[in-house]
């Protein structure tokens, strides 16, 4: 995951600060040297890292920290606030939707950074938000670019406007007219890329902007490119004045420097982040939430939003009631596993929970949940509804049918029984259970 190594390094620095009680200037300077090294190793722009450390150090040397009863916590609070400011501030940067449609969004960037896929992701995002987007194939050079947009557009459920290999500016103009005629309020232009920044690429983008009124220029950059991503963003911004960034592959094994540097270097905010290969894997970029994740504080708000997006609220309420009435069965457990998958799996959920960044994703056995699913699917309807009837003979049949062992079937049944006992305790004395949870056991 993005920022994994940075989170671990910062976590180590702050752990040492917490163990010191009162902090001296020397303690703070030593900690800031480590933070600076961690930022540079994460591929953060040198000037940005230097300015960030100077700002944090200045604030940390003040009375707010030096005279505090919890100085280490105050330092973490300052780092959190400065990280948030560095990435764009408390509020997420939004796409401005015109009152008189259509709103025209032009995607640009280098070849291979995922413009076409993210055009479809963006289209699906707008579709879910209640808009009527239209994807437009303006990349007439790359082989099969038009066909690729048609394929991903169909998968996203978003119509695609094509006009063969006409000039891109003519296609854009015709697409806007088409959108007005057919009621599409969002037009997303998928433009051509190059392997490097060149005059021909910039001239073409300028011609498209002259042909139609472009309301938002979004630059698609690869988070895994590190400093190169920042340099590309700077070059595009100087040439065509971008309005925002879509940062792709933030789920990859990346050091995260681009996310921390791009706003400071270009002055333009990251508006969206690509978090996976699926067309649903696009999120609004929230600087405050990302800062919280970097510092190992989790991102519970995004987790809640994902749950609300993927979960049937009526079904969730019914499941909760069944749990409290001790009627929760294996069918309900199967539903919960399906919901977890929709939210990106256990690793994705852990990364959003406070302290979840400390868990090594390699230690999370996602396949264990696949095996649990196989075990439940190998049960008969009667066994799922009433697991207590599962005797040794049935266990052997279930294990054989699911390709697992009797031991794994037994483990699942024990976990299920423990869950039922816990629900009975909660129902019997919810206040006592709440006090136990608050005390951490």
GROMACS .gro file of C-alpha atoms in nm:
model
  441
    1UNK     CA    1   0.000   0.000   0.000
    2UNK     CA    2   0.102   0.362  -0.056
    3UNK     CA    3   0.293   0.524   0.233
    4UNK     CA    4   0.346   0.188   0.405
    5UNK     CA    5   0.721   0.239   0.465
    6UNK     CA    6   0.672   0.608   0.549
    7UNK     CA    7   0.401   0.521   0.804
    8UNK     CA    8   0.628   0.264   0.968
    9UNK     CA    9   0.922   0.507   0.984
   10UNK     CA   10   0.711   0.788   1.131
   11UNK     CA   11   0.551   0.543   1.375
   12UNK     CA   12   0.898   0.453   1.506
   13UNK     CA   13   0.995   0.821   1.547
   14UNK     CA   14   0.679   0.905   1.742
   15UNK     CA   15   0.708   0.594   1.959
   16UNK     CA   16   1.050   0.710   2.074
   17UNK     CA   17   0.914   1.060   2.145
   18UNK     CA   18   0.630   0.918   2.356
   19UNK     CA   19   0.880   0.736   2.573
   20UNK     CA   20   1.061   1.055   2.670
   21UNK     CA   21   0.795   1.242   2.870
   22UNK     CA   22   0.911   1.605   2.852
   23UNK     CA   23   1.087   1.700   2.529
   24UNK     CA   24   1.397   1.915   2.483
   25UNK     CA   25   1.491   2.112   2.173
   26UNK     CA   26   1.753   1.846   2.101
   27UNK     CA   27   1.483   1.574   2.113
   28UNK     CA   28   1.267   1.762   1.863
   29UNK     CA   29   1.557   1.837   1.628
   30UNK     CA   30   1.667   1.472   1.633
   31UNK     CA   31   1.310   1.356   1.562
   32UNK     CA   32   1.274   1.608   1.277
   33UNK     CA   33   1.599   1.484   1.118
   34UNK     CA   34   1.451   1.133   1.113
   35UNK     CA   35   1.121   1.260   0.972
   36UNK     CA   36   1.310   1.449   0.700
   37UNK     CA   37   1.501   1.133   0.603
   38UNK     CA   38   1.176   0.935   0.598
   39UNK     CA   39   1.016   1.190   0.364
   40UNK     CA   40   1.314   1.190   0.127
   41UNK     CA   41   1.317   0.809   0.121
   42UNK     CA   42   0.946   0.824   0.034
   43UNK     CA   43   1.051   1.026  -0.275
   44UNK     CA   44   0.909   1.357  -0.150
   45UNK     CA   45   1.052   1.657  -0.336
   46UNK     CA   46   1.363   1.786  -0.153
   47UNK     CA   47   1.244   2.149  -0.135
   48UNK     CA   48   0.900   2.038  -0.015
   49UNK     CA   49   1.052   1.815   0.256
   50UNK     CA   50   1.287   2.091   0.372
   51UNK     CA   51   1.005   2.348   0.396
   52UNK     CA   52   0.778   2.098   0.573
   53UNK     CA   53   1.040   2.016   0.839
   54UNK     CA   54   1.114   2.386   0.896
   55UNK     CA   55   0.743   2.457   0.951
   56UNK     CA   56   0.692   2.162   1.188
   57UNK     CA   57   1.010   2.238   1.384
   58UNK     CA   58   0.914   2.604   1.429
   59UNK     CA   59   0.573   2.508   1.567
   60UNK     CA   60   0.711   2.221   1.778
   61UNK     CA   61   0.960   2.453   1.948
   62UNK     CA   62   0.679   2.675   2.073
   63UNK     CA   63   0.509   2.678   2.413
   64UNK     CA   64   0.227   2.462   2.274
   65UNK     CA   65   0.462   2.161   2.282
   66UNK     CA   66   0.745   2.244   2.523
   67UNK     CA   67   0.509   2.320   2.813
   68UNK     CA   68   0.251   2.053   2.734
   69UNK     CA   69   0.176   1.758   2.960
   70UNK     CA   70   0.165   1.538   2.647
   71UNK     CA   71   0.439   1.689   2.424
   72UNK     CA   72   0.474   1.387   2.194
   73UNK     CA   73   0.102   1.395   2.116
   74UNK     CA   74   0.128   1.766   2.040
   75UNK     CA   75   0.413   1.700   1.794
   76UNK     CA   76   0.204   1.431   1.619
   77UNK     CA   77  -0.089   1.676   1.605
   78UNK     CA   78   0.133   1.938   1.441
   79UNK     CA   79   0.274   1.687   1.190
   80UNK     CA   80  -0.082   1.576   1.108
   81UNK     CA   81  -0.196   1.936   1.050
   82UNK     CA   82   0.108   2.020   0.836
   83UNK     CA   83   0.070   1.702   0.627
   84UNK     CA   84  -0.295   1.794   0.567
   85UNK     CA   85  -0.197   2.148   0.465
   86UNK     CA   86   0.079   2.013   0.238
   87UNK     CA   87  -0.167   1.793   0.047
   88UNK     CA   88  -0.434   2.060   0.006
   89UNK     CA   89  -0.604   2.144   0.337
   90UNK     CA   90  -0.897   2.012   0.535
   91UNK     CA   91  -1.151   2.016   0.252
   92UNK     CA   92  -1.133   1.784  -0.048
   93UNK     CA   93  -1.101   1.964  -0.383
   94UNK     CA   94  -1.419   1.915  -0.587
   95UNK     CA   95  -1.513   1.922  -0.955
   96UNK     CA   96  -1.715   2.234  -1.028
   97UNK     CA   97  -2.037   2.133  -1.207
   98UNK     CA   98  -2.185   2.408  -1.424
   99UNK     CA   99  -2.548   2.507  -1.372
  100UNK     CA  100  -2.590   2.502  -1.751
  101UNK     CA  101  -2.479   2.160  -1.884
  102UNK     CA  102  -2.271   2.001  -2.012
  103UNK     CA  103  -1.964   2.030  -1.788
  104UNK     CA  104  -1.663   1.937  -2.003
  105UNK     CA  105  -1.372   1.755  -1.835
  106UNK     CA  106  -1.055   1.692  -2.033
  107UNK     CA  107  -0.820   1.415  -1.914
  108UNK     CA  108  -0.457   1.448  -2.015
  109UNK     CA  109  -0.126   1.287  -1.927
  110UNK     CA  110   0.151   1.065  -2.054
  111UNK     CA  111   0.086   0.736  -2.234
  112UNK     CA  112   0.058   0.439  -2.001
  113UNK     CA  113  -0.062   0.629  -1.695
  114UNK     CA  114  -0.417   0.494  -1.720
  115UNK     CA  115  -0.613   0.782  -1.879
  116UNK     CA  116  -0.860   0.560  -2.064
  117UNK     CA  117  -0.934   0.336  -1.766
  118UNK     CA  118  -0.969   0.638  -1.537
  119UNK     CA  119  -1.198   0.809  -1.786
  120UNK     CA  120  -1.433   0.511  -1.739
  121UNK     CA  121  -1.381   0.514  -1.360
  122UNK     CA  122  -1.465   0.884  -1.351
  123UNK     CA  123  -1.769   0.823  -1.571
  124UNK     CA  124  -1.893   0.552  -1.335
  125UNK     CA  125  -1.828   0.777  -1.034
  126UNK     CA  126  -2.046   1.051  -1.188
  127UNK     CA  127  -2.308   0.794  -1.287
  128UNK     CA  128  -2.338   0.676  -0.926
  129UNK     CA  129  -2.366   1.041  -0.818
  130UNK     CA  130  -2.679   1.080  -1.034
  131UNK     CA  131  -2.527   1.241  -1.345
  132UNK     CA  132  -2.548   1.137  -1.712
  133UNK     CA  133  -2.185   1.125  -1.826
  134UNK     CA  134  -2.058   1.076  -2.181
  135UNK     CA  135  -1.710   0.940  -2.261
  136UNK     CA  136  -1.542   1.079  -2.572
  137UNK     CA  137  -1.266   0.902  -2.769
  138UNK     CA  138  -1.020   1.179  -2.861
  139UNK     CA  139  -0.715   0.952  -2.872
  140UNK     CA  140  -0.696   0.876  -3.244
  141UNK     CA  141  -0.331   0.768  -3.251
  142UNK     CA  142  -0.276   0.480  -3.010
  143UNK     CA  143  -0.378   0.145  -3.165
  144UNK     CA  144  -0.707   0.015  -3.022
  145UNK     CA  145  -0.750   0.322  -2.794
  146UNK     CA  146  -1.104   0.379  -2.922
  147UNK     CA  147  -1.195   0.012  -2.879
  148UNK     CA  148  -1.050   0.011  -2.526
  149UNK     CA  149  -1.264   0.311  -2.428
  150UNK     CA  150  -1.572   0.140  -2.574
  151UNK     CA  151  -1.500  -0.176  -2.372
  152UNK     CA  152  -1.442  -0.002  -2.037
  153UNK     CA  153  -1.730   0.238  -2.107
  154UNK     CA  154  -1.966  -0.055  -2.155
  155UNK     CA  155  -1.839  -0.215  -1.832
  156UNK     CA  156  -1.899   0.112  -1.646
  157UNK     CA  157  -2.245   0.156  -1.800
  158UNK     CA  158  -2.145   0.489  -1.957
  159UNK     CA  159  -2.207   0.571  -2.329
  160UNK     CA  160  -1.906   0.639  -2.551
  161UNK     CA  161  -1.896   0.894  -2.835
  162UNK     CA  162  -1.662   0.810  -3.123
  163UNK     CA  163  -1.599   0.962  -3.465
  164UNK     CA  164  -1.321   0.745  -3.601
  165UNK     CA  165  -0.988   0.913  -3.665
  166UNK     CA  166  -1.117   1.267  -3.717
  167UNK     CA  167  -0.911   1.549  -3.566
  168UNK     CA  168  -0.946   1.538  -3.184
  169UNK     CA  169  -1.074   1.898  -3.167
  170UNK     CA  170  -1.348   1.817  -3.421
  171UNK     CA  171  -1.447   1.506  -3.224
  172UNK     CA  172  -1.465   1.710  -2.900
  173UNK     CA  173  -1.685   1.973  -3.067
  174UNK     CA  174  -1.922   1.711  -3.211
  175UNK     CA  175  -1.936   1.531  -2.874
  176UNK     CA  176  -2.043   1.845  -2.686
  177UNK     CA  177  -2.319   1.905  -2.944
  178UNK     CA  178  -2.425   1.540  -2.904
  179UNK     CA  179  -2.433   1.577  -2.524
  180UNK     CA  180  -2.662   1.882  -2.550
  181UNK     CA  181  -2.898   1.693  -2.783
  182UNK     CA  182  -2.912   1.378  -2.569
  183UNK     CA  183  -2.907   1.527  -2.220
  184UNK     CA  184  -2.558   1.425  -2.107
  185UNK     CA  185  -2.457   1.673  -1.835
  186UNK     CA  186  -2.092   1.556  -1.803
  187UNK     CA  187  -1.857   1.516  -2.102
  188UNK     CA  188  -1.525   1.340  -2.035
  189UNK     CA  189  -1.263   1.376  -2.308
  190UNK     CA  190  -1.007   1.094  -2.323
  191UNK     CA  191  -0.713   1.256  -2.504
  192UNK     CA  192  -0.395   1.109  -2.652
  193UNK     CA  193  -0.073   1.074  -2.454
  194UNK     CA  194   0.292   1.050  -2.544
  195UNK     CA  195   0.584   0.867  -2.390
  196UNK     CA  196   0.725   1.204  -2.286
  197UNK     CA  197   0.618   1.568  -2.266
  198UNK     CA  198   0.648   1.727  -2.611
  199UNK     CA  199   0.523   2.028  -2.810
  200UNK     CA  200   0.292   1.822  -3.036
  201UNK     CA  201   0.104   1.685  -2.734
  202UNK     CA  202   0.060   2.027  -2.576
  203UNK     CA  203  -0.044   2.185  -2.907
  204UNK     CA  204  -0.317   1.924  -2.951
  205UNK     CA  205  -0.454   1.984  -2.602
  206UNK     CA  206  -0.456   2.357  -2.672
  207UNK     CA  207  -0.651   2.305  -2.998
  208UNK     CA  208  -0.914   2.101  -2.810
  209UNK     CA  209  -0.949   2.382  -2.556
  210UNK     CA  210  -0.994   2.633  -2.839
  211UNK     CA  211  -1.262   2.416  -3.006
  212UNK     CA  212  -1.476   2.362  -2.692
  213UNK     CA  213  -1.511   2.526  -2.352
  214UNK     CA  214  -1.323   2.292  -2.117
  215UNK     CA  215  -1.435   2.343  -1.758
  216UNK     CA  216  -1.186   2.110  -1.587
  217UNK     CA  217  -0.847   1.983  -1.703
  218UNK     CA  218  -0.751   1.678  -1.498
  219UNK     CA  219  -0.400   1.541  -1.527
  220UNK     CA  220  -0.366   1.163  -1.478
  221UNK     CA  221  -0.033   1.074  -1.317
  222UNK     CA  222   0.110   0.747  -1.188
  223UNK     CA  223   0.183   0.752  -0.813
  224UNK     CA  224   0.450   0.485  -0.863
  225UNK     CA  225   0.651   0.726  -1.080
  226UNK     CA  226   0.750   0.922  -0.768
  227UNK     CA  227   0.942   1.242  -0.847
  228UNK     CA  228   0.886   1.188  -1.222
  229UNK     CA  229   0.512   1.220  -1.158
  230UNK     CA  230   0.569   1.558  -0.992
  231UNK     CA  231   0.792   1.678  -1.279
  232UNK     CA  232   0.529   1.570  -1.534
  233UNK     CA  233   0.257   1.751  -1.338
  234UNK     CA  234   0.468   2.068  -1.333
  235UNK     CA  235   0.532   2.052  -1.709
  236UNK     CA  236   0.165   1.997  -1.798
  237UNK     CA  237   0.050   2.269  -1.561
  238UNK     CA  238   0.290   2.522  -1.715
  239UNK     CA  239   0.178   2.427  -2.068
  240UNK     CA  240  -0.200   2.379  -2.041
  241UNK     CA  241  -0.294   2.503  -1.690
  242UNK     CA  242  -0.440   2.192  -1.526
  243UNK     CA  243  -0.714   2.225  -1.263
  244UNK     CA  244  -0.645   1.909  -1.068
  245UNK     CA  245  -0.474   1.571  -1.053
  246UNK     CA  246  -0.596   1.211  -1.065
  247UNK     CA  247  -0.328   1.007  -0.890
  248UNK     CA  248  -0.336   0.645  -1.007
  249UNK     CA  249  -0.202   0.323  -0.851
  250UNK     CA  250  -0.209   0.453  -0.493
  251UNK     CA  251  -0.274   0.092  -0.387
  252UNK     CA  252   0.061  -0.022  -0.526
  253UNK     CA  253   0.397  -0.067  -0.358
  254UNK     CA  254   0.473   0.303  -0.383
  255UNK     CA  255   0.658   0.541  -0.156
  256UNK     CA  256   0.389   0.809  -0.186
  257UNK     CA  257   0.615   1.106  -0.258
  258UNK     CA  258   0.398   1.225  -0.547
  259UNK     CA  259   0.092   1.272  -0.325
  260UNK     CA  260   0.293   1.474  -0.075
  261UNK     CA  261   0.475   1.687  -0.332
  262UNK     CA  262   0.243   1.758  -0.623
  263UNK     CA  263   0.024   2.025  -0.457
  264UNK     CA  264   0.324   2.216  -0.321
  265UNK     CA  265   0.513   2.203  -0.654
  266UNK     CA  266   0.222   2.278  -0.894
  267UNK     CA  267  -0.029   2.455  -0.672
  268UNK     CA  268  -0.292   2.219  -0.810
  269UNK     CA  269  -0.484   1.977  -0.586
  270UNK     CA  270  -0.519   1.602  -0.616
  271UNK     CA  271  -0.893   1.558  -0.678
  272UNK     CA  272  -0.917   1.179  -0.717
  273UNK     CA  273  -0.705   0.875  -0.644
  274UNK     CA  274  -0.715   0.539  -0.819
  275UNK     CA  275  -0.707   0.266  -0.554
  276UNK     CA  276  -0.719  -0.053  -0.761
  277UNK     CA  277  -0.785  -0.211  -1.099
  278UNK     CA  278  -1.166  -0.229  -1.078
  279UNK     CA  279  -1.382   0.047  -1.225
  280UNK     CA  280  -1.523   0.117  -0.878
  281UNK     CA  281  -1.172   0.179  -0.742
  282UNK     CA  282  -1.176   0.559  -0.761
  283UNK     CA  283  -1.203   0.782  -0.453
  284UNK     CA  284  -1.221   1.154  -0.389
  285UNK     CA  285  -0.884   1.254  -0.244
  286UNK     CA  286  -0.922   1.383   0.113
  287UNK     CA  287  -0.592   1.537   0.237
  288UNK     CA  288  -0.693   1.517   0.605
  289UNK     CA  289  -0.790   1.150   0.576
  290UNK     CA  290  -0.470   1.064   0.390
  291UNK     CA  291  -0.260   1.242   0.655
  292UNK     CA  292  -0.440   1.041   0.921
  293UNK     CA  293  -0.362   0.715   0.738
  294UNK     CA  294   0.004   0.809   0.697
  295UNK     CA  295   0.030   0.861   1.073
  296UNK     CA  296  -0.137   0.526   1.147
  297UNK     CA  297  -0.456   0.687   1.277
  298UNK     CA  298  -0.674   0.513   1.020
  299UNK     CA  299  -0.941   0.649   0.789
  300UNK     CA  300  -1.268   0.547   0.947
  301UNK     CA  301  -1.475   0.800   0.747
  302UNK     CA  302  -1.375   0.643   0.414
  303UNK     CA  303  -1.439   0.297   0.560
  304UNK     CA  304  -1.792   0.405   0.661
  305UNK     CA  305  -1.854   0.558   0.317
  306UNK     CA  306  -1.740   0.237   0.146
  307UNK     CA  307  -1.971   0.036   0.369
  308UNK     CA  308  -2.264   0.267   0.286
  309UNK     CA  309  -2.188   0.241  -0.087
  310UNK     CA  310  -2.160  -0.136  -0.098
  311UNK     CA  311  -2.407  -0.248   0.166
  312UNK     CA  312  -2.779  -0.287   0.132
  313UNK     CA  313  -2.895  -0.078   0.430
  314UNK     CA  314  -3.219  -0.272   0.474
  315UNK     CA  315  -3.032  -0.602   0.466
  316UNK     CA  316  -2.771  -0.467   0.712
  317UNK     CA  317  -3.046  -0.370   0.957
  318UNK     CA  318  -3.205  -0.714   0.924
  319UNK     CA  319  -2.868  -0.884   0.988
  320UNK     CA  320  -2.807  -0.669   1.297
  321UNK     CA  321  -3.152  -0.760   1.431
  322UNK     CA  322  -3.091  -1.130   1.366
  323UNK     CA  323  -2.761  -1.108   1.553
  324UNK     CA  324  -2.924  -0.947   1.855
  325UNK     CA  325  -3.207  -1.202   1.847
  326UNK     CA  326  -2.952  -1.488   1.832
  327UNK     CA  327  -3.083  -1.588   1.488
  328UNK     CA  328  -2.759  -1.514   1.301
  329UNK     CA  329  -2.668  -1.818   1.088
  330UNK     CA  330  -2.415  -1.928   0.826
  331UNK     CA  331  -2.615  -1.761   0.547
  332UNK     CA  332  -2.569  -1.428   0.725
  333UNK     CA  333  -2.196  -1.498   0.762
  334UNK     CA  334  -2.177  -1.567   0.387
  335UNK     CA  335  -2.344  -1.229   0.319
  336UNK     CA  336  -2.091  -1.054   0.545
  337UNK     CA  337  -1.801  -1.214   0.356
  338UNK     CA  338  -1.951  -1.089   0.028
  339UNK     CA  339  -1.978  -0.735   0.167
  340UNK     CA  340  -1.615  -0.749   0.283
  341UNK     CA  341  -1.508  -0.845  -0.070
  342UNK     CA  342  -1.695  -0.549  -0.217
  343UNK     CA  343  -1.509  -0.318   0.020
  344UNK     CA  344  -1.173  -0.438  -0.110
  345UNK     CA  345  -1.102  -0.726   0.124
  346UNK     CA  346  -0.948  -0.743   0.469
  347UNK     CA  347  -0.619  -0.570   0.378
  348UNK     CA  348  -0.802  -0.266   0.240
  349UNK     CA  349  -1.023  -0.244   0.549
  350UNK     CA  350  -0.726  -0.283   0.787
  351UNK     CA  351  -0.542   0.007   0.622
  352UNK     CA  352  -0.834   0.235   0.714
  353UNK     CA  353  -0.856   0.131   1.078
  354UNK     CA  354  -0.656   0.309   1.352
  355UNK     CA  355  -0.337   0.110   1.402
  356UNK     CA  356  -0.412  -0.100   1.094
  357UNK     CA  357  -0.101   0.031   0.918
  358UNK     CA  358   0.108  -0.162   1.174
  359UNK     CA  359  -0.028  -0.490   1.042
  360UNK     CA  360   0.191  -0.641   0.772
  361UNK     CA  361  -0.038  -0.704   0.470
  362UNK     CA  362   0.167  -1.016   0.390
  363UNK     CA  363   0.049  -1.161   0.723
  364UNK     CA  364  -0.318  -1.117   0.629
  365UNK     CA  365  -0.437  -1.442   0.472
  366UNK     CA  366  -0.708  -1.330   0.229
  367UNK     CA  367  -0.734  -1.692   0.108
  368UNK     CA  368  -0.856  -1.795   0.454
  369UNK     CA  369  -1.180  -1.610   0.379
  370UNK     CA  370  -1.208  -1.788   0.045
  371UNK     CA  371  -1.178  -2.120   0.232
  372UNK     CA  372  -1.446  -2.012   0.483
  373UNK     CA  373  -1.674  -1.922   0.193
  374UNK     CA  374  -1.611  -2.264   0.033
  375UNK     CA  375  -1.690  -2.442   0.362
  376UNK     CA  376  -2.022  -2.258   0.403
  377UNK     CA  377  -2.119  -2.320   0.038
  378UNK     CA  378  -2.053  -2.693   0.090
  379UNK     CA  379  -2.315  -2.706   0.366
  380UNK     CA  380  -2.677  -2.799   0.299
  381UNK     CA  381  -2.945  -2.528   0.354
  382UNK     CA  382  -3.042  -2.702   0.679
  383UNK     CA  383  -2.680  -2.703   0.802
  384UNK     CA  384  -2.635  -2.334   0.723
  385UNK     CA  385  -2.954  -2.246   0.906
  386UNK     CA  386  -2.869  -2.464   1.208
  387UNK     CA  387  -2.494  -2.544   1.233
  388UNK     CA  388  -2.554  -2.736   1.558
  389UNK     CA  389  -2.676  -3.036   1.352
  390UNK     CA  390  -2.334  -3.078   1.189
  391UNK     CA  391  -2.198  -3.409   1.321
  392UNK     CA  392  -1.860  -3.575   1.242
  393UNK     CA  393  -1.996  -3.747   0.930
  394UNK     CA  394  -2.132  -3.417   0.796
  395UNK     CA  395  -1.802  -3.242   0.878
  396UNK     CA  396  -1.610  -3.495   0.667
  397UNK     CA  397  -1.850  -3.443   0.376
  398UNK     CA  398  -1.825  -3.060   0.404
  399UNK     CA  399  -1.444  -3.073   0.421
  400UNK     CA  400  -1.427  -3.296   0.111
  401UNK     CA  401  -1.672  -3.075  -0.077
  402UNK     CA  402  -1.485  -2.753   0.003
  403UNK     CA  403  -1.134  -2.887  -0.047
  404UNK     CA  404  -1.046  -2.812   0.314
  405UNK     CA  405  -0.980  -3.020   0.626
  406UNK     CA  406  -1.210  -3.130   0.908
  407UNK     CA  407  -0.992  -2.918   1.139
  408UNK     CA  408  -1.076  -2.604   0.936
  409UNK     CA  409  -1.448  -2.690   0.945
  410UNK     CA  410  -1.423  -2.734   1.324
  411UNK     CA  411  -1.243  -2.401   1.357
  412UNK     CA  412  -1.518  -2.218   1.169
  413UNK     CA  413  -1.789  -2.383   1.382
  414UNK     CA  414  -1.604  -2.284   1.702
  415UNK     CA  415  -1.574  -1.924   1.581
  416UNK     CA  416  -1.944  -1.924   1.498
  417UNK     CA  417  -2.034  -2.054   1.846
  418UNK     CA  418  -1.811  -1.789   2.008
  419UNK     CA  419  -1.986  -1.519   1.805
  420UNK     CA  420  -2.327  -1.645   1.918
  421UNK     CA  421  -2.218  -1.643   2.285
  422UNK     CA  422  -2.085  -1.290   2.249
  423UNK     CA  423  -2.414  -1.169   2.098
  424UNK     CA  424  -2.605  -1.326   2.390
  425UNK     CA  425  -2.381  -1.141   2.637
  426UNK     CA  426  -2.434  -0.812   2.453
  427UNK     CA  427  -2.811  -0.860   2.451
  428UNK     CA  428  -2.813  -0.955   2.820
  429UNK     CA  429  -2.602  -0.662   2.941
  430UNK     CA  430  -2.515  -0.407   2.667
  431UNK     CA  431  -2.386  -0.145   2.913
  432UNK     CA  432  -2.134  -0.381   3.073
  433UNK     CA  433  -2.017  -0.488   2.727
  434UNK     CA  434  -1.974  -0.123   2.624
  435UNK     CA  435  -1.763  -0.055   2.935
  436UNK     CA  436  -1.543  -0.357   2.857
  437UNK     CA  437  -1.488  -0.237   2.500
  438UNK     CA  438  -1.398   0.113   2.620
  439UNK     CA  439  -1.142  -0.036   2.862
  440UNK     CA  440  -0.981  -0.225   2.574
  441UNK     CA  441  -1.075  -0.588   2.656
   0.00000   0.00000   0.00000
